Amino acid sequence: MSSRVVALPGDGIGPEVVEAGLEVLRESAKKYALDIEIEQYAIGGRGIEEYGDPLPPAVLEACRKSRAVLLGSVGDARYDSNPHHLRPERALLQLRKELGLFANLRPIKCHEALTFASPLKPEIVKGVDILIVRELIGGIYFGEPRGLETRSQGRVGFNSEVYYDFEIQRIARVAFEASRSRGRRVTSVDKSNVLESSQLWRSVVSEAANEYADVSLSHILVDNCAMQLIARPRQFDVLLCTNMFGDILSDEAAMLTGSIGMLPSASVGGETALYEPVHGTAPDIAGKGKANPLATIASVALLFRHSFQREDIARRIETAVEMTLNQGVRTADIALPSDQVVGTRGMLDSVLENLSLIR
Ligand code: NAD
């Protein structure tokens, strides 16, 4: 199997945080004598600038041949009025689809040292440890028919939520399997009181649960789930969601941790997996060296865990992040007004220093 990792920094703060992630990746590879080859390509807005294409075919091919892809984020307001195929976001949607990455894993963990950073009370968020499993290449973001038209009654915009049973089965299995290395509790999110696609979702997830007698399954309507995430987030272990519900709920859940700059994600399902921070390109702080690199560094931990099956390396990185937070090192997004703030480089240096202390 290839030991090549493709880095796609993308736009805005993407290049800043990916460079930090790559430093941690190189340090780990060196320490464990792993021969990991890294290639870098421009995608998104930068892809449009360099090649006139947000995801040039040669870049997609390089990703296909790699073991893992580390992505920053894509999005640039300069291209907002471009047609769909020439928008930066197309790079990400196409990459997920072409690599067959149907499952997005988003761990939402509230670090003890950061309970104050959440807009919710510390006693509500303390100990939160949720894994959101989001279906990634189906549902309303891809369903046909879709379009914008002018009809006799006026202009109309329409999209379709389409799920086949096999798409639901395979994502449900990912959630049940993942729960086995956690609390063995899966909560499936739907809107089955209104949507037929959700009725199928609920029944296929229930059927899939028969193969996992050791895992408990419950169902929750998405509106109630949004409320429960704020009221009693500790009740959840694994949340299984459609593409759109997962997109929305994972950003809501991100705020339990205080900053979206803390959250990593892994997209799996095909031969090559994709790792990326949950946050976007943060144009308000791009190029200023202020971005929090921890979400990308934690994504590198996931890359070692899932693509290289190196739990030891993943844990070492996660421990270094935990030590750094316990030492009170803070980028602006996770700082109290009285804290001394570091930039991307300062945070990275602290993580590297802590890594050097771990055997
Ligand atoms: P965003 O995540 O970029 O920013 C939201 C807020 O969080 C901003 O105030 C930003 O400064 C802050 N923030 C985000 N990441 C941070 C970090 N690492 N450190 C410190 N602060 C951080 O979301 P947005 O403003 O809605 O979107 C901006 C652009 O990013 C848009 O073009 C959008 O399409 C794109 N986007 C891309 C992805 C992706 O590539 N996966 C995801 C979300 C948004």
PDB file of C-alpha atoms in Angstrom, residues 25 39 60 73 87 92 110 120 146-147 155 161 181 183 186 199 202 233 236 254 262 293 317 319 321 325 328 332 359:
ATOM      1  CA  LEU A  25       3.214  14.541  10.631  1.00  0.00           C
ATOM      2  CA  GLU A  39       2.938  15.841  -2.113  1.00  0.00           C
ATOM      3  CA  LEU A  60      -7.703  13.960  -8.180  1.00  0.00           C
ATOM      4  CA  SER A  73     -10.344  24.199   3.751  1.00  0.00           C
ATOM      5  CA  ARG A  87     -16.698  27.357  -7.321  1.00  0.00           C
ATOM      6  CA  LEU A  92     -14.420  19.233  -1.763  1.00  0.00           C
ATOM      7  CA  CYS A 110     -14.797  18.909  25.357  1.00  0.00           C
ATOM      8  CA  LEU A 120     -22.713  26.951  27.624  1.00  0.00           C
ATOM      9  CA  ARG A 146     -32.399  19.832  -8.449  1.00  0.00           C
ATOM     10  CA  GLY A 147     -32.493  23.221 -10.047  1.00  0.00           C
ATOM     11  CA  ARG A 155     -39.117  31.506 -10.019  1.00  0.00           C
ATOM     12  CA  GLU A 161     -33.522  14.264  -0.476  1.00  0.00           C
ATOM     13  CA  SER A 181     -14.698   1.220  20.693  1.00  0.00           C
ATOM     14  CA  GLY A 183     -19.956   3.612  24.749  1.00  0.00           C
ATOM     15  CA  VAL A 186     -26.023   4.851  18.754  1.00  0.00           C
ATOM     16  CA  GLN A 199     -39.020   6.805   7.301  1.00  0.00           C
ATOM     17  CA  ARG A 202     -35.310   4.796  10.436  1.00  0.00           C
ATOM     18  CA  PRO A 233     -25.170  16.835  25.490  1.00  0.00           C
ATOM     19  CA  PHE A 236     -25.046  11.134  23.435  1.00  0.00           C
ATOM     20  CA  ALA A 254     -18.740  22.208  17.687  1.00  0.00           C
ATOM     21  CA  MET A 262     -10.524  22.578  17.804  1.00  0.00           C
ATOM     22  CA  PRO A 293      -3.924  24.762  14.193  1.00  0.00           C
ATOM     23  CA  ILE A 317      -0.299  13.509  19.258  1.00  0.00           C
ATOM     24  CA  THR A 319      -1.639  13.660  24.485  1.00  0.00           C
ATOM     25  CA  VAL A 321      -2.404  18.585  22.438  1.00  0.00           C
ATOM     26  CA  LEU A 325      -4.016  23.019  26.622  1.00  0.00           C
ATOM     27  CA  GLY A 328      -2.670  27.262  29.332  1.00  0.00           C
ATOM     28  CA  ALA A 332      -7.288  33.932  20.422  1.00  0.00           C
ATOM     29  CA  ARG A 359       8.514   8.682  24.498  1.00  0.00           C
TER      30      ARG A 359
END
